[in-house]
Amino acid sequence: MTKVVTRFAPSPTGHLHIGGARTALFCWLLARHYGGEFRLRIEDTDTERSRQEYTDSILASMRWLGLDWDGELSYQSRRTDLYNAAVDRLLETGHAYWCSCTPEDVEAMREKARSEGGKPRYDGRCREKGLGPGPGRVVRLKAPAEGRVVFEDMVKGHIAVDVSELDDMILRRSDGMPTYNMAVVVDDHDMGITHVLRGDDHVPNTPKQILIYQALGWELPVFGHVPMILGPDRQKLSKRHGARAVVEYQSEGLLPHALVNCLVRLGWSHGDKELFTMRELVELFDGHNLNSSAAAFDFEKLAWLNAHYLRETPDAELAALVAPFVAKEGFPQATAAVIEPLLPLFRERASNLVELARALPMVLNHADSLEYDPAAVAKALTAEGRTHVAGVRELLAAVAEFSRESAERVIHDYVESKGIKFKQIGPPLRVALTGRLGGPGLPDVMAAIGREDTLARLDRAFGLSE
Ligand code: GLU
């Protein structure tokens, strides 16, 4: 079997969205499954709307999702000569011709066809004129007069279009620029693409592109068109549904693998299996089982997947993912190595990386920079509560070896010896130690911050209430 080469070809007119990310993921998986190549091409011929910042953003989102590409990144805007060389070749071989019809002429032809109940199309009047280049002239494909364009779509199955549905499309505009379909065919051929997997909004382009391949005598790739992603109401997915660009999901603290897992199930399945590691996906995604009916994006499932992977991601990996968020909370010095041992205290309680990062200052701060929640102070640090805090402080200062276990024992012994209930000591001790109510177990916090800071915090708490 020849090497599988796929590509993702975004237009940099916006950030990477859910639909594009799903296409990129499928193309990446197909290439990785067969040990082939995944290429990335920036389709930036729309100079009005294309922006470098969007290219940068799309690349950043691809990296974040773990979709690495092979070879050089290519930009369509830098390959005009290549496209024009192919147009020239079509002119030389008689598969294309110059056309002097103005846009008004073409519109009049379309109007006439419409009024006669026919398909609005260019009527081919310059086909046999043998015109050469000239101002305002375009180059058109000399499409076959009859027949059908047929292809087996990886997703949709057999597709056949009668050539009478297609007209002699423009290949080079009057400004000398090649058209979109021309550029795509030349690129896909030049890059050795074997599988063109893309959104089904491109289905109408495929027969046109096939005619260009045939005119150039080039072998066709396999085509596959994945249905668009719908919102929960089964309308086209949009911002209105709460859909975000990939960068927004990233900045809101989503884990990339949660998004990957959610996306892969939109239009592909492996039995009932819902959770896949990247390795499993690469192993299982062979281009089969692609669903031809549109899938709806499930926001609740995404949240569920995120919670799942927040628990499952190994500490070291999670620490690296959360570190930038912790830096944003004011702790740029907290490296992944600093964060990693603290994660077991907080990961179960957080539903995304932002929440996780916001919980960490509780232990990353020191006694002098800790912030106290006034309501929690007023509620828990009563006179009685402070007496207990002072009692525990004294015992903690005296333990031989300060650890999670010894801290736990101290609290337990104190409760026993005073004949009090844990709830009489828990909340005041917690507020004194962390500044607020709620959070991880107290011995865990004490062990994480160490004896010195534990005592300093308890001392500081005495200056806070009443
Ligand atoms: N640039 C096109 C898009 O963003 C993709 C074209 C293709 O995959 O052939 O929709």
Short mmCIF file of C-alpha atoms and ligand atoms in Angstrom, two decimals:
data_model
loop_
_atom_site.label_atom_id
_atom_site.label_comp_id
_atom_site.label_asym_id
_atom_site.label_seq_id
_atom_site.Cartn_x
_atom_site.Cartn_y
_atom_site.Cartn_z
CA MET A 1 0.00 0.00 0.00
CA THR A 2 1.29 3.47 -0.82
CA LYS A 3 2.01 5.76 2.07
CA VAL A 4 -1.09 7.53 3.38
CA VAL A 5 -0.69 11.31 3.24
CA THR A 6 -3.44 13.53 4.62
CA ARG A 7 -3.64 17.24 5.08
CA PHE A 8 -5.48 19.90 6.99
CA ALA A 9 -6.00 23.08 5.02
CA PRO A 10 -7.44 25.86 7.18
CA SER A 11 -8.18 29.33 5.91
CA PRO A 12 -6.69 31.83 8.39
CA THR A 13 -9.76 34.02 8.54
CA GLY A 14 -10.52 33.18 12.16
CA HIS A 15 -9.43 31.03 15.09
CA LEU A 16 -9.63 27.23 14.92
CA HIS A 17 -13.17 26.17 15.72
CA ILE A 18 -14.71 22.89 16.77
CA GLY A 19 -15.51 21.81 13.20
CA GLY A 20 -12.01 22.54 11.90
CA ALA A 21 -10.45 20.90 14.94
CA ARG A 22 -12.47 17.73 14.33
CA THR A 23 -11.40 17.66 10.64
CA ALA A 24 -7.77 18.17 11.65
CA LEU A 25 -8.03 15.41 14.26
CA PHE A 26 -9.51 12.91 11.78
CA CYS A 27 -6.84 13.70 9.17
CA TRP A 28 -4.09 13.45 11.79
CA LEU A 29 -5.41 10.13 13.13
CA LEU A 30 -5.74 8.62 9.67
CA ALA A 31 -2.15 9.52 8.84
CA ARG A 32 -0.83 8.30 12.20
CA HIS A 33 -2.81 5.07 12.03
CA TYR A 34 -1.21 4.09 8.74
CA GLY A 35 2.22 5.42 9.66
CA GLY A 36 1.86 8.07 6.98
CA GLU A 37 2.20 11.83 6.90
CA PHE A 38 -0.02 14.65 8.04
CA ARG A 39 0.57 17.93 6.23
CA LEU A 40 -0.61 21.39 7.08
CA ARG A 41 -1.43 23.99 4.46
CA ILE A 42 -2.57 27.53 5.11
CA GLU A 43 -5.15 28.57 2.51
CA ASP A 44 -4.54 32.29 2.65
CA THR A 45 -5.45 33.37 -0.87
CA ASP A 46 -8.25 35.59 0.46
CA THR A 47 -5.88 38.44 1.22
CA GLU A 48 -8.67 40.66 2.52
CA ARG A 49 -9.70 38.29 5.31
CA SER A 50 -6.56 36.25 5.99
CA ARG A 51 -4.41 37.31 8.96
CA GLN A 52 -1.09 36.06 10.25
CA GLU A 53 -2.44 36.24 13.80
CA TYR A 54 -5.10 33.68 12.87
CA THR A 55 -2.49 31.40 11.32
CA ASP A 56 -0.50 31.67 14.57
CA SER A 57 -3.59 30.98 16.61
CA ILE A 58 -4.57 27.94 14.50
CA LEU A 59 -1.04 26.53 14.84
CA ALA A 60 -1.10 27.10 18.60
CA SER A 61 -4.43 25.30 18.88
CA MET A 62 -3.14 22.38 16.81
CA ARG A 63 -0.11 22.06 19.08
CA TRP A 64 -2.28 22.29 22.15
CA LEU A 65 -4.46 19.46 20.85
CA GLY A 66 -1.34 17.40 20.20
CA LEU A 67 -1.76 17.38 16.41
CA ASP A 68 1.78 17.67 15.12
CA TRP A 69 2.32 17.97 11.39
CA ASP A 70 5.01 16.68 9.09
CA GLY A 71 7.25 18.69 6.82
CA GLU A 72 7.16 22.38 6.15
CA LEU A 73 4.03 24.39 6.64
CA SER A 74 2.88 25.63 3.25
CA TYR A 75 1.14 28.90 2.42
CA GLN A 76 -1.00 29.05 -0.70
CA SER A 77 -0.24 32.74 -1.14
CA ARG A 78 3.40 31.84 -1.85
CA ARG A 79 2.62 29.24 -4.50
CA THR A 80 0.86 31.27 -7.19
CA ASP A 81 3.53 30.45 -9.78
CA LEU A 82 3.01 26.76 -9.30
CA TYR A 83 -0.75 27.07 -9.83
CA ASN A 84 -0.28 29.25 -12.89
CA ALA A 85 2.18 26.78 -14.39
CA ALA A 86 -0.56 24.15 -14.17
CA VAL A 87 -3.08 26.53 -15.78
CA ASP A 88 -0.57 27.14 -18.60
CA ARG A 89 -0.19 23.43 -19.05
CA LEU A 90 -3.95 23.06 -19.40
CA LEU A 91 -3.96 25.83 -22.00
CA GLU A 92 -1.16 24.12 -23.92
CA THR A 93 -2.87 20.74 -23.91
CA GLY A 94 -6.21 22.19 -24.99
CA HIS A 95 -7.95 21.47 -21.68
CA ALA A 96 -8.45 25.16 -20.98
CA TYR A 97 -9.17 28.28 -22.99
CA TRP A 98 -9.18 32.05 -22.73
CA CYS A 99 -12.55 33.68 -22.30
CA SER A 100 -13.33 37.34 -22.92
CA CYS A 101 -16.84 37.35 -21.49
CA THR A 102 -17.40 40.04 -18.89
CA PRO A 103 -19.06 39.27 -15.57
CA GLU A 104 -22.14 41.07 -16.97
CA ASP A 105 -22.15 38.76 -20.02
CA VAL A 106 -22.01 35.73 -17.73
CA GLU A 107 -24.76 37.07 -15.52
CA ALA A 108 -26.95 37.62 -18.60
CA MET A 109 -26.31 33.97 -19.67
CA ARG A 110 -27.28 32.78 -16.24
CA GLU A 111 -30.39 34.91 -16.23
CA LYS A 112 -31.39 33.58 -19.62
CA ALA A 113 -30.85 29.97 -18.51
CA ARG A 114 -32.89 30.60 -15.39
CA SER A 115 -35.77 32.11 -17.34
CA GLU A 116 -35.73 29.06 -19.60
CA GLY A 117 -35.90 26.82 -16.57
CA GLY A 118 -32.32 25.58 -17.02
CA LYS A 119 -29.33 25.50 -14.72
CA PRO A 120 -27.66 28.95 -14.47
CA ARG A 121 -24.27 28.43 -16.02
CA TYR A 122 -21.67 29.83 -18.34
CA ASP A 123 -22.69 28.72 -21.84
CA GLY A 124 -19.22 28.00 -23.20
CA ARG A 125 -19.36 30.57 -25.95
CA CYS A 126 -15.57 31.21 -25.93
CA ARG A 127 -14.66 27.50 -25.97
CA GLU A 128 -13.85 27.35 -29.64
CA LYS A 129 -12.82 30.94 -30.27
CA GLY A 130 -9.10 30.27 -29.86
CA LEU A 131 -8.59 33.51 -27.94
CA GLY A 132 -5.23 34.43 -26.43
CA PRO A 133 -4.49 36.40 -23.26
CA GLY A 134 -5.75 39.94 -22.99
CA PRO A 135 -7.00 42.47 -20.46
CA GLY A 136 -10.03 41.34 -18.55
CA ARG A 137 -9.74 37.77 -19.85
CA VAL A 138 -10.02 34.68 -17.68
CA VAL A 139 -8.94 31.10 -18.29
CA ARG A 140 -11.65 28.45 -18.16
CA LEU A 141 -11.54 24.69 -18.01
CA LYS A 142 -12.80 22.97 -21.12
CA ALA A 143 -15.00 20.53 -19.24
CA PRO A 144 -16.17 17.36 -20.98
CA ALA A 145 -19.42 17.98 -22.86
CA GLU A 146 -21.09 14.94 -21.39
CA GLY A 147 -20.65 12.19 -18.85
CA ARG A 148 -20.63 11.83 -15.12
CA VAL A 149 -18.13 12.54 -12.41
CA VAL A 150 -18.18 9.63 -10.02
CA PHE A 151 -16.35 9.05 -6.77
CA GLU A 152 -16.54 6.81 -3.72
CA ASP A 153 -16.65 9.03 -0.69
CA MET A 154 -15.07 7.56 2.46
CA VAL A 155 -17.99 8.87 4.48
CA LYS A 156 -20.92 9.31 2.14
CA GLY A 157 -20.37 6.41 -0.22
CA HIS A 158 -21.07 6.61 -3.95
CA ILE A 159 -21.46 10.14 -5.34
CA ALA A 160 -22.20 10.82 -9.01
CA VAL A 161 -22.70 14.21 -10.65
CA ASP A 162 -23.65 14.76 -14.27
CA VAL A 163 -21.21 17.14 -16.01
CA SER A 164 -24.21 19.11 -17.25
CA GLU A 165 -24.46 20.26 -13.62
CA LEU A 166 -21.03 21.83 -13.88
CA ASP A 167 -19.89 24.56 -16.23
CA ASP A 168 -16.53 25.57 -17.67
CA MET A 169 -15.21 26.91 -14.39
CA ILE A 170 -12.71 29.73 -14.18
CA LEU A 171 -9.18 28.54 -13.40
CA ARG A 172 -7.39 31.87 -13.55
CA ARG A 173 -9.09 35.17 -12.86
CA SER A 174 -8.66 38.30 -14.96
CA ASP A 175 -6.17 39.62 -12.36
CA GLY A 176 -3.93 36.62 -13.10
CA MET A 177 -4.70 34.84 -9.83
CA PRO A 178 -5.63 31.16 -9.88
CA THR A 179 -9.01 30.23 -8.44
CA TYR A 180 -9.54 28.29 -5.25
CA ASN A 181 -10.30 24.90 -6.81
CA MET A 182 -7.28 25.18 -9.11
CA ALA A 183 -4.96 25.93 -6.19
CA VAL A 184 -6.33 23.09 -4.06
CA VAL A 185 -5.87 20.49 -6.81
CA VAL A 186 -2.31 21.58 -7.58
CA ASP A 187 -1.44 21.60 -3.88
CA ASP A 188 -2.97 18.24 -3.10
CA HIS A 189 -1.19 16.68 -6.06
CA ASP A 190 2.11 18.41 -5.37
CA MET A 191 2.02 17.45 -1.69
CA GLY A 192 1.26 13.83 -2.59
CA ILE A 193 -2.02 13.82 -0.68
CA THR A 194 -3.67 10.40 -0.87
CA HIS A 195 -6.74 11.14 1.28
CA VAL A 196 -8.65 14.40 1.22
CA LEU A 197 -10.84 14.37 4.30
CA ARG A 198 -12.76 17.61 4.87
CA GLY A 199 -16.09 19.14 5.83
CA ASP A 200 -19.06 18.34 3.65
CA ASP A 201 -19.49 21.99 2.74
CA HIS A 202 -16.83 21.07 0.17
CA VAL A 203 -18.87 18.32 -1.53
CA PRO A 204 -19.86 20.68 -4.39
CA ASN A 205 -16.18 21.47 -5.02
CA THR A 206 -15.10 17.86 -5.36
CA PRO A 207 -16.55 17.08 -8.85
CA LYS A 208 -15.02 20.33 -10.09
CA GLN A 209 -11.66 19.40 -8.62
CA ILE A 210 -11.92 15.93 -10.13
CA LEU A 211 -12.37 17.47 -13.59
CA ILE A 212 -9.17 19.44 -13.06
CA TYR A 213 -7.29 16.31 -11.93
CA GLN A 214 -8.52 14.49 -15.02
CA ALA A 215 -7.56 17.34 -17.36
CA LEU A 216 -4.07 17.32 -15.87
CA GLY A 217 -3.87 13.53 -16.10
CA TRP A 218 -3.27 13.21 -12.37
CA GLU A 219 -4.29 10.34 -10.15
CA LEU A 220 -7.23 11.11 -7.87
CA PRO A 221 -6.89 11.00 -4.10
CA VAL A 222 -9.57 9.32 -2.00
CA PHE A 223 -12.15 11.87 -0.91
CA GLY A 224 -14.14 11.88 2.30
CA HIS A 225 -16.58 14.52 3.51
CA VAL A 226 -17.56 14.62 7.15
CA PRO A 227 -20.97 16.09 8.01
CA MET A 228 -21.05 19.36 9.84
CA ILE A 229 -21.34 19.44 13.62
CA LEU A 230 -24.71 20.46 14.96
CA GLY A 231 -25.75 22.18 18.16
CA PRO A 232 -27.88 20.32 20.73
CA ASP A 233 -30.96 21.69 18.91
CA ARG A 234 -29.67 20.08 15.70
CA GLN A 235 -29.11 23.45 14.03
CA LYS A 236 -25.68 24.38 12.71
CA LEU A 237 -23.35 24.66 15.71
CA SER A 238 -22.53 28.26 16.53
CA LYS A 239 -21.57 30.72 19.26
CA ARG A 240 -25.25 30.99 20.05
CA HIS A 241 -25.06 27.42 21.41
CA GLY A 242 -22.08 28.36 23.55
CA ALA A 243 -19.56 26.83 21.14
CA ARG A 244 -16.12 28.37 21.50
CA ALA A 245 -12.97 28.60 19.46
CA VAL A 246 -10.33 26.10 20.57
CA VAL A 247 -8.22 28.90 22.12
CA GLU A 248 -11.17 29.91 24.27
CA TYR A 249 -11.63 26.39 25.58
CA GLN A 250 -7.94 26.40 26.32
CA SER A 251 -8.04 29.66 28.25
CA GLU A 252 -11.11 28.50 30.18
CA GLY A 253 -9.08 25.62 31.57
CA LEU A 254 -10.27 22.69 29.51
CA LEU A 255 -7.90 19.77 29.14
CA PRO A 256 -6.89 19.19 25.54
CA HIS A 257 -7.53 15.47 25.75
CA ALA A 258 -11.11 16.06 26.92
CA LEU A 259 -11.74 18.06 23.76
CA VAL A 260 -10.00 15.47 21.58
CA ASN A 261 -12.15 12.73 23.08
CA CYS A 262 -15.32 14.73 22.63
CA LEU A 263 -14.48 15.65 19.02
CA VAL A 264 -13.48 12.20 17.89
CA ARG A 265 -16.90 10.82 18.76
CA LEU A 266 -18.63 13.39 16.54
CA GLY A 267 -18.93 11.27 13.44
CA TRP A 268 -16.77 8.31 14.36
CA SER A 269 -17.32 5.40 16.71
CA HIS A 270 -15.77 2.22 17.96
CA GLY A 271 -18.68 0.27 19.39
CA ASP A 272 -19.90 1.96 22.55
CA LYS A 273 -16.47 2.99 23.70
CA GLU A 274 -16.39 6.59 24.92
CA LEU A 275 -12.96 7.04 26.49
CA PHE A 276 -9.85 6.68 24.39
CA THR A 277 -6.22 7.42 25.00
CA MET A 278 -4.40 9.02 22.11
CA ARG A 279 -2.60 5.74 21.54
CA GLU A 280 -5.91 3.86 21.31
CA LEU A 281 -7.27 6.40 18.87
CA VAL A 282 -4.26 6.04 16.61
CA GLU A 283 -4.62 2.28 16.78
CA LEU A 284 -8.36 2.23 16.08
CA PHE A 285 -8.94 5.09 13.65
CA ASP A 286 -8.55 3.43 10.26
CA GLY A 287 -10.96 5.56 8.21
CA HIS A 288 -13.87 3.15 8.66
CA ASN A 289 -16.90 3.71 10.86
CA LEU A 290 -17.21 7.33 9.81
CA ASN A 291 -20.81 8.33 10.19
CA SER A 292 -22.58 10.02 7.31
CA SER A 293 -25.23 11.64 9.45
CA ALA A 294 -24.49 14.84 11.33
CA ALA A 295 -23.58 14.57 15.01
CA ALA A 296 -24.64 17.05 17.70
CA PHE A 297 -22.07 18.60 20.01
CA ASP A 298 -22.72 17.60 23.59
CA PHE A 299 -21.58 20.28 26.04
CA GLU A 300 -22.45 18.20 29.08
CA LYS A 301 -20.37 15.35 27.82
CA LEU A 302 -17.44 17.69 27.30
CA ALA A 303 -17.71 18.82 30.93
CA TRP A 304 -17.94 15.20 32.05
CA LEU A 305 -14.90 14.22 29.98
CA ASN A 306 -12.99 17.15 31.39
CA ALA A 307 -13.78 16.14 34.97
CA HIS A 308 -12.78 12.59 34.12
CA TYR A 309 -9.41 13.54 32.63
CA LEU A 310 -8.74 15.98 35.44
CA ARG A 311 -8.81 12.96 37.74
CA GLU A 312 -7.01 10.61 35.37
CA THR A 313 -4.17 12.71 33.96
CA PRO A 314 -0.87 11.80 35.66
CA ASP A 315 0.29 14.41 38.19
CA ALA A 316 3.38 15.43 36.24
CA GLU A 317 1.37 16.04 33.07
CA LEU A 318 -1.38 17.88 34.90
CA ALA A 319 1.18 20.04 36.69
CA ALA A 320 2.63 21.14 33.35
CA LEU A 321 -0.86 21.93 32.04
CA VAL A 322 -1.91 23.94 35.07
CA ALA A 323 1.37 25.83 35.54
CA PRO A 324 0.52 28.65 33.09
CA PHE A 325 -2.79 29.18 34.88
CA VAL A 326 -1.05 29.26 38.25
CA ALA A 327 1.34 31.86 36.84
CA LYS A 328 -1.68 33.97 35.90
CA GLU A 329 -2.88 33.76 39.49
CA GLY A 330 0.31 35.55 40.49
CA PHE A 331 2.71 32.65 40.98
CA PRO A 332 5.02 32.66 37.96
CA GLN A 333 7.72 31.01 40.08
CA ALA A 334 5.54 27.96 40.72
CA THR A 335 7.01 25.49 38.26
CA ALA A 336 5.42 22.17 37.38
CA ALA A 337 7.85 20.54 39.82
CA VAL A 338 6.57 22.77 42.64
CA ILE A 339 2.95 22.17 41.71
CA GLU A 340 3.09 18.42 41.16
CA PRO A 341 3.18 17.28 44.81
CA LEU A 342 0.31 19.64 45.65
CA LEU A 343 -2.11 18.29 43.06
CA PRO A 344 -3.49 15.34 45.08
CA LEU A 345 -4.89 17.90 47.54
CA PHE A 346 -6.90 19.80 44.97
CA ARG A 347 -7.55 17.87 41.78
CA GLU A 348 -10.66 16.06 42.98
CA ARG A 349 -12.39 19.33 43.79
CA ALA A 350 -11.69 21.20 40.56
CA SER A 351 -13.64 20.89 37.35
CA ASN A 352 -11.12 22.68 35.13
CA LEU A 353 -7.58 24.05 35.16
CA VAL A 354 -8.69 27.56 36.08
CA GLU A 355 -10.44 26.28 39.20
CA LEU A 356 -7.48 24.11 40.02
CA ALA A 357 -5.10 27.05 39.64
CA ARG A 358 -7.32 29.22 41.83
CA ALA A 359 -7.22 26.66 44.63
CA LEU A 360 -3.44 26.47 44.77
CA PRO A 361 -2.61 29.90 46.29
CA MET A 362 -3.92 28.44 49.54
CA VAL A 363 -0.68 26.51 49.77
CA LEU A 364 1.57 28.52 47.49
CA ASN A 365 1.18 31.66 49.58
CA HIS A 366 3.08 32.15 52.81
CA ALA A 367 1.73 33.32 56.13
CA ASP A 368 2.38 36.97 55.35
CA SER A 369 0.69 36.95 51.94
CA LEU A 370 -2.29 34.73 52.71
CA GLU A 371 -5.65 36.38 52.17
CA TYR A 372 -8.37 35.86 54.75
CA ASP A 373 -12.03 35.78 53.85
CA PRO A 374 -13.61 38.22 56.37
CA ALA A 375 -16.90 36.31 56.47
CA ALA A 376 -15.12 33.05 57.24
CA VAL A 377 -13.02 34.78 59.91
CA ALA A 378 -16.10 36.27 61.57
CA LYS A 379 -17.89 32.95 61.49
CA ALA A 380 -15.20 30.56 62.64
CA LEU A 381 -12.54 32.48 64.52
CA THR A 382 -14.61 33.07 67.63
CA ALA A 383 -13.06 33.43 71.06
CA GLU A 384 -13.60 29.74 71.69
CA GLY A 385 -12.26 28.80 68.31
CA ARG A 386 -9.12 30.84 68.88
CA THR A 387 -8.49 29.12 72.20
CA HIS A 388 -8.54 25.78 70.40
CA VAL A 389 -6.30 27.05 67.60
CA ALA A 390 -3.81 28.23 70.21
CA GLY A 391 -3.94 24.83 71.92
CA VAL A 392 -3.27 22.96 68.69
CA ARG A 393 -0.51 25.39 67.75
CA GLU A 394 1.34 24.57 70.94
CA LEU A 395 1.15 20.84 70.28
CA LEU A 396 2.23 21.21 66.67
CA ALA A 397 5.25 23.23 67.71
CA ALA A 398 6.29 20.38 69.97
CA VAL A 399 5.98 17.33 67.71
CA ALA A 400 9.29 15.66 67.04
CA GLU A 401 8.73 15.05 63.37
CA PHE A 402 6.29 17.24 61.49
CA SER A 403 4.29 15.30 58.91
CA ARG A 404 0.79 14.69 57.67
CA GLU A 405 0.44 11.82 60.14
CA SER A 406 1.79 13.70 63.16
CA ALA A 407 -0.44 16.70 62.36
CA GLU A 408 -3.44 14.42 62.15
CA ARG A 409 -2.52 12.80 65.44
CA VAL A 410 -2.14 16.17 67.15
CA ILE A 411 -5.61 17.30 66.08
CA HIS A 412 -7.11 13.98 67.08
CA ASP A 413 -5.42 13.98 70.50
CA TYR A 414 -6.46 17.56 71.13
CA VAL A 415 -10.11 16.76 70.37
CA GLU A 416 -9.93 13.71 72.69
CA SER A 417 -8.18 15.44 75.55
CA LYS A 418 -10.55 18.42 75.58
CA GLY A 419 -13.63 16.27 75.15
CA ILE A 420 -14.81 18.49 72.28
CA LYS A 421 -16.31 17.67 68.92
CA PHE A 422 -14.19 17.94 65.79
CA LYS A 423 -16.47 20.63 64.43
CA GLN A 424 -15.42 22.90 67.32
CA ILE A 425 -11.82 22.85 66.18
CA GLY A 426 -12.04 22.08 62.44
CA PRO A 427 -13.48 25.34 61.08
CA PRO A 428 -11.42 27.76 63.24
CA LEU A 429 -8.25 25.84 62.51
CA ARG A 430 -9.06 25.79 58.83
CA VAL A 431 -9.73 29.51 58.58
CA ALA A 432 -6.60 30.28 60.58
CA LEU A 433 -4.56 28.06 58.32
CA THR A 434 -6.02 28.77 54.90
CA GLY A 435 -8.03 31.97 55.21
CA ARG A 436 -11.29 30.35 54.24
CA LEU A 437 -13.78 27.60 54.88
CA GLY A 438 -13.65 24.54 52.64
CA GLY A 439 -10.74 22.86 50.97
CA PRO A 440 -8.50 19.85 51.37
CA GLY A 441 -7.87 17.98 54.62
CA LEU A 442 -6.04 20.05 57.24
CA PRO A 443 -3.18 17.60 57.85
CA ASP A 444 -2.60 17.55 54.07
CA VAL A 445 -2.39 21.32 53.94
CA MET A 446 -0.07 21.41 56.95
CA ALA A 447 2.23 18.82 55.46
CA ALA A 448 2.28 20.67 52.14
CA ILE A 449 3.30 24.01 53.66
CA GLY A 450 5.52 22.63 56.44
CA ARG A 451 5.77 23.37 60.13
CA GLU A 452 7.25 26.83 59.95
CA ASP A 453 4.54 28.25 57.73
CA THR A 454 1.82 26.36 59.57
CA LEU A 455 2.82 27.99 62.85
CA ALA A 456 3.31 31.39 61.23
CA ARG A 457 -0.17 31.23 59.74
CA LEU A 458 -1.77 30.27 63.02
CA ASP A 459 0.09 33.12 64.75
CA ARG A 460 -1.01 35.59 62.13
CA ALA A 461 -4.62 34.48 62.50
CA PHE A 462 -4.63 35.75 66.07
CA GLY A 463 -4.30 39.28 64.87
CA LEU A 464 -7.29 38.95 62.61
CA SER A 465 -10.49 38.66 64.58
CA GLU A 466 -12.22 40.58 67.36
N1 GLU B 1 -9.61 25.96 3.30
C1 GLU B 1 -10.80 25.17 3.29
C2 GLU B 1 -11.61 25.49 4.52
O1 GLU B 1 -11.10 26.07 5.46
C3 GLU B 1 -10.51 23.69 3.29
C4 GLU B 1 -10.33 23.18 1.92
C5 GLU B 1 -10.08 21.71 1.81
O2 GLU B 1 -9.95 21.02 2.81
O3 GLU B 1 -10.00 21.26 0.68
O4 GLU B 1 -12.78 25.19 4.54
#
